[in-house]
Coordinates of C-alpha atoms in Angstrom, one line a residue:
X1 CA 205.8 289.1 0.6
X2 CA 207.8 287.5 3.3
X3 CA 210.6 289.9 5.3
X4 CA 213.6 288.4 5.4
X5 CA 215.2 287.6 8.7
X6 CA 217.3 288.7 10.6
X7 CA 218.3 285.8 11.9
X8 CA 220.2 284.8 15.4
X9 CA 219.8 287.3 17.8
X10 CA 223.5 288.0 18.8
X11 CA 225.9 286.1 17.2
X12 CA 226.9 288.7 15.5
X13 CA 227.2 288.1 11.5
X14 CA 226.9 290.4 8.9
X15 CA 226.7 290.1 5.2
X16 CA 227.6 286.6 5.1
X17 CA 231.2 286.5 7.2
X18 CA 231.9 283.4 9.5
X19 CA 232.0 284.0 12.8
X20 CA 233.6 281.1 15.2
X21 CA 233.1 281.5 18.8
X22 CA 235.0 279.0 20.9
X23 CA 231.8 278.3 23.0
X24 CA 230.0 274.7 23.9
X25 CA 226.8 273.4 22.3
X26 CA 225.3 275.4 25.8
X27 CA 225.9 278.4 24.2
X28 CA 225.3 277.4 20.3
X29 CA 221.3 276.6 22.0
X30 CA 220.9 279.7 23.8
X31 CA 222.3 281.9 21.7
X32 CA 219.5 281.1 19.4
X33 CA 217.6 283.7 21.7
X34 CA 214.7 285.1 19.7
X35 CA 216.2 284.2 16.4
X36 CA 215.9 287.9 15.2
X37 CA 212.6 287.7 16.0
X38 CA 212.9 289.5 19.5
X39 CA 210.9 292.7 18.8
X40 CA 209.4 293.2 22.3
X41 CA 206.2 295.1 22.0
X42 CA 204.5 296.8 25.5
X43 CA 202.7 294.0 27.1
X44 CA 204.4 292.1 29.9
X45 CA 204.8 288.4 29.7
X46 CA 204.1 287.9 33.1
X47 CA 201.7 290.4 33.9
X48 CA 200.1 291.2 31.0
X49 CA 197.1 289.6 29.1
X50 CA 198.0 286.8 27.0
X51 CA 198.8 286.4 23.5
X52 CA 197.2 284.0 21.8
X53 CA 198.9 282.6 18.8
X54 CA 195.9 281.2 16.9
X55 CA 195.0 284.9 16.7
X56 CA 197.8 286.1 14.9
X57 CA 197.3 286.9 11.3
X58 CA 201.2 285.4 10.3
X59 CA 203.2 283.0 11.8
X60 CA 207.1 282.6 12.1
X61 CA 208.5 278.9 11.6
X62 CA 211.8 277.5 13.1
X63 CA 213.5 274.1 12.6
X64 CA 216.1 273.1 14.8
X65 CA 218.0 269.6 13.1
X66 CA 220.3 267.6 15.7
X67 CA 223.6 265.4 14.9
X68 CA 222.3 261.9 16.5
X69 CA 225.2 260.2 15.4
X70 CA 227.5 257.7 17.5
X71 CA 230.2 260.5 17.5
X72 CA 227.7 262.7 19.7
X73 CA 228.4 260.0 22.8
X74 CA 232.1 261.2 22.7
X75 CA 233.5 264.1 24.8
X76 CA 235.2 267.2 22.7
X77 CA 238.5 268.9 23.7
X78 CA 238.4 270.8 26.3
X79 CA 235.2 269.2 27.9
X80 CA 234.4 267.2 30.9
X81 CA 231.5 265.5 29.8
X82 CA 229.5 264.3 26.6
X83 CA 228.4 266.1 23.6
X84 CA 224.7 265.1 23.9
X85 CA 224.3 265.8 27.6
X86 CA 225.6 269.8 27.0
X87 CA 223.1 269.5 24.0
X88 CA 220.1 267.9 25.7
X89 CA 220.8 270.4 28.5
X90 CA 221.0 273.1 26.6
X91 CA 217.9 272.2 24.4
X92 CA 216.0 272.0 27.6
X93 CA 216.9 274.9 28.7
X94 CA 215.9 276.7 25.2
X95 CA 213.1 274.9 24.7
X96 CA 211.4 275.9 28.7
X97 CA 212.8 279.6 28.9
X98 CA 215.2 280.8 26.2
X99 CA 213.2 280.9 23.2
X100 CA 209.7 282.8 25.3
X101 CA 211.7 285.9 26.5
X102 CA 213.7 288.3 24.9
X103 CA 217.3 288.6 26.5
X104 CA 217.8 292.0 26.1
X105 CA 214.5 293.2 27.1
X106 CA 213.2 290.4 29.9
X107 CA 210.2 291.9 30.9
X108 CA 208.4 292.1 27.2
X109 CA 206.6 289.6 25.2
X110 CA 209.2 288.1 22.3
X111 CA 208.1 287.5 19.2
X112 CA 208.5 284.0 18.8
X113 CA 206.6 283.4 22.2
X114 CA 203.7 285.1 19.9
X115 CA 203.3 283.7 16.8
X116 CA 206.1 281.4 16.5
X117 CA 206.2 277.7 15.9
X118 CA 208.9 275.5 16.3
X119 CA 209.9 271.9 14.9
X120 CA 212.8 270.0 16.4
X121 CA 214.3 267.2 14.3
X122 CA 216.9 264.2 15.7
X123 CA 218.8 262.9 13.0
X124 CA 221.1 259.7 11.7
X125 CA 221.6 256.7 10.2
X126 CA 221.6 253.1 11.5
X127 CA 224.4 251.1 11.1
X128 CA 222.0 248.7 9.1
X129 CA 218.9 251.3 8.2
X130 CA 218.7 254.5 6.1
X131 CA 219.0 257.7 6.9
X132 CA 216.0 259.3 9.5
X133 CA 215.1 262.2 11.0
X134 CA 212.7 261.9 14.2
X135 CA 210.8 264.5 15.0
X136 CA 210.3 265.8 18.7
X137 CA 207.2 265.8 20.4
X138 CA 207.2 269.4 22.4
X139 CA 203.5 269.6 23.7
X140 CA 200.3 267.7 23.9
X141 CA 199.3 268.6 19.7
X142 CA 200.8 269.8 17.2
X143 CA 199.9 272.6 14.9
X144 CA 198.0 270.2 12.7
X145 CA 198.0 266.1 12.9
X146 CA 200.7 264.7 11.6
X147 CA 203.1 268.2 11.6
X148 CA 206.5 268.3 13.4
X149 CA 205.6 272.2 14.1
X150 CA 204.1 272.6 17.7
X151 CA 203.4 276.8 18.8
X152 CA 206.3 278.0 20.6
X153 CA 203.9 279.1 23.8
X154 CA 202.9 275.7 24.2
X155 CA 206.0 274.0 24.3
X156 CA 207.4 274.2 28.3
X157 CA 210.7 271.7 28.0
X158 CA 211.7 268.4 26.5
X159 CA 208.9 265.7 26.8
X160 CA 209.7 262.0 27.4
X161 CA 209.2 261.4 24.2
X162 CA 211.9 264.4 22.9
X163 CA 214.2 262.4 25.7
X164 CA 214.4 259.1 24.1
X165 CA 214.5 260.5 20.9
X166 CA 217.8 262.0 22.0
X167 CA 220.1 258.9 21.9
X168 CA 223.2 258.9 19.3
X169 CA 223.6 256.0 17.2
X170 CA 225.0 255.2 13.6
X171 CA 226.3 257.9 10.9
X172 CA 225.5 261.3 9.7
X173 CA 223.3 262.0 6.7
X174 CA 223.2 265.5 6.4
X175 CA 222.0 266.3 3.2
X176 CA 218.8 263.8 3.9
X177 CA 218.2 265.8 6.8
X178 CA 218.3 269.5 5.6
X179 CA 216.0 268.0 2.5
X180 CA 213.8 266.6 5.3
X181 CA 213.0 269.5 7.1
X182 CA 213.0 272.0 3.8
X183 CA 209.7 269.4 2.9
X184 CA 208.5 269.4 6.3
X185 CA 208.8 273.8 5.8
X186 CA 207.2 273.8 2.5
X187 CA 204.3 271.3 3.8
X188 CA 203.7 274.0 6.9
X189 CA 203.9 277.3 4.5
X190 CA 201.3 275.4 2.1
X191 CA 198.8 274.8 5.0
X192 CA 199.3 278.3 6.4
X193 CA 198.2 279.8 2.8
X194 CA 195.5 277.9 2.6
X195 CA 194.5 278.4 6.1
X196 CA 194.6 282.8 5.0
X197 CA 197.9 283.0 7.1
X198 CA 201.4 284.4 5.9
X199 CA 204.9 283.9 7.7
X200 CA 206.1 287.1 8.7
X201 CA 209.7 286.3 8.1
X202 CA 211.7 283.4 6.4
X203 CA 211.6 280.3 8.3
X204 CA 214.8 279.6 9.6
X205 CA 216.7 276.0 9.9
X206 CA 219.3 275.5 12.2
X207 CA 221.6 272.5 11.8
X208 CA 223.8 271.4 14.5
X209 CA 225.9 268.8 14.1
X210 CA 229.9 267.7 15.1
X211 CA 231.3 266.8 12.0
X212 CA 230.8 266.3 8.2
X213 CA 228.0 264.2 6.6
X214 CA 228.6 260.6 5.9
X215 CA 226.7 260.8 2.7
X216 CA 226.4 263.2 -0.4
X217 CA 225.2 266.7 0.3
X218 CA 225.1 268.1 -3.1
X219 CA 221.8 267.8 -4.0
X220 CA 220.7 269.5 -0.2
X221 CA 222.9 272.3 -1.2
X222 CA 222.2 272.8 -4.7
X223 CA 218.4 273.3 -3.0
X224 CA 219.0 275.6 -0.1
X225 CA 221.0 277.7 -2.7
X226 CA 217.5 277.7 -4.7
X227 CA 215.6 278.2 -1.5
X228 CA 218.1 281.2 -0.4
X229 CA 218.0 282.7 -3.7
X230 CA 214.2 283.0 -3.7
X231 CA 214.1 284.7 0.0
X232 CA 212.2 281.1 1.2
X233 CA 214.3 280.0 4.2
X234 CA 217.3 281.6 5.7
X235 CA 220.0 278.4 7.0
X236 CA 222.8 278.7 9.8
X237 CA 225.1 275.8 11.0
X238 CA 226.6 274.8 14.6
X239 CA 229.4 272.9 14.9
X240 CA 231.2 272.1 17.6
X241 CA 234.8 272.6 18.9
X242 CA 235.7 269.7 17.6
X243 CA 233.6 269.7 13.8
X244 CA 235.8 269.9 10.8
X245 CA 235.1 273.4 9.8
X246 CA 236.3 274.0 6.9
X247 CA 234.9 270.6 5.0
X248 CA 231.8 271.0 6.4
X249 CA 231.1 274.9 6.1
X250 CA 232.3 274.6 2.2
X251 CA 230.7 271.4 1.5
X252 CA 227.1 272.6 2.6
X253 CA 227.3 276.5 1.2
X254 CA 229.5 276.0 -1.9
X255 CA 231.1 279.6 -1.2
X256 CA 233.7 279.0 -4.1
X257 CA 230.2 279.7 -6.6
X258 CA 231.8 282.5 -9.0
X259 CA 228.7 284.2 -9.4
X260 CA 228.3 284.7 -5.5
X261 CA 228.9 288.4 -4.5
X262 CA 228.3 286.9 -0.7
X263 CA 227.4 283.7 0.9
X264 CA 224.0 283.4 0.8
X265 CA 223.8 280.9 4.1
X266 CA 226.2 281.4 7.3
X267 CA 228.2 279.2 9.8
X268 CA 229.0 279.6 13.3
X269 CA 231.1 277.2 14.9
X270 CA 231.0 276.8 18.4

């Protein structure tokens, strides 16, 4: 059966508490570092033979979904300049260094960097269209034609294509998104069993976003409670300084459940 993870290396949460950390999206990105999957083993990244993920008997799958909304264009408290340049700056940054070596041990092959693959969704809602996530383009194939995943060691940056795709417009549909990528997880788990491969821990979805959906979320949480439940995917929120906590945080996780002993998904808010 699949472990479950650990999830974000360093930020620091523990049986379900909220932890908010006064921090830019710069820091929300990078402190995704590893994503609990940072277990260096003894073969250097740079001098050391390589790793090739297609050899690995399991894999570990990570979603990353992006507020696209108009409100990303503003500037939040505090800041000097606009929400989506810290983001795409720090994405960049994630995507070409931050998620292929292990912060707290530099010099050893992470995890993810091994067998991990990674799908990176931009998401809104026109002002006259429905609600859409685009996916990223992060290397020259994906896993498998017509997947959003792409293997973590072939993905060096943002591509032009992630660029454009990195342009806020329109509202916020939350819950179409997290439904969006908890198919697009399902899809990849289904051709990895069939392909003889397992995940080795649960695929995690990251959401970050700057304020609370624009449309219903109920159904998206009702699911990621069913998801949680059965140890299938482990989901964290980033919001900005400027998010409203509280609305969003309860409206997504439903902590108020009387049967919960402990929140089953976490929030950091950055």
């Amino acid at each position: 059966s699949t472990r479950p993870s650990s999830g974000l290396g360093g930020a620091g949460m523990r049986d379900g508490r909220v932890r908010r950390v006064a921090v830019g999206y710069h820091a929300a990105v990078r402190g995704t570092h590893g994503f609990g999957l940072s277990r260096g083993v003894a073969v250097n990244r740079h001098d050391g033979p390589r790793i090739d993920v297609r050899d690995q008997p399991d894999r570990n799958l990570v979603v990353l979904l992006l507020d696209m909304s108009a409100s990303m264009l503003l500037t939040e408290r505090g800041q000097q300049t606009p929400k989506i340049v810290q983001l795409e700056a720090a994405l960049a940054d994630f995507l070409g260094i931050g998620m292929h070596v292990d912060p707290e041990n530099p010099a050893a092959v992470n995890r993810l960097d091994v067998n991990g693959e990674i799908a990176v969704g931009a998401f809104n809602e026109p002002v006259l269209g429905a609600p859409h996530v685009e996916w990223l383009q992060l290397a020259e194939r994906p896993v498998e034609d017509d997947s959003p995943f792409y293997y973590v060691q072939d993905v060096t940056g943002l591509t032009n294509q992630a660029k454009r795709a990195l342009r806020p417009a329109g509202r916020t549909p939350i819950g179409e998104a997290i439904e969006t990528a908890l198919d697009a997880i399902e899809t990849r788990k289904n051709q990895l069993m069939e392909d003889g491969l397992t995940h080795e821990f649960r695929p995690n979805l990251y959401l970050m976003t700057d304020g609370e959906s624009t449309r219903p979320v109920e159904a998206a949480a009702v699911r990621l409670q069913a998801e949680e439940r059965e140890n299938r995917v482990l989901f964290w929120i980033f919001g900005t300084i400027d998010a409203k906590q509280e609305d969003l945080f309860l409206s997504l996780i439903h902590i108020s459940e009387p049967t919960r002993r402990t929140p089953i998904s976490y929030a950091v808010f950055c």
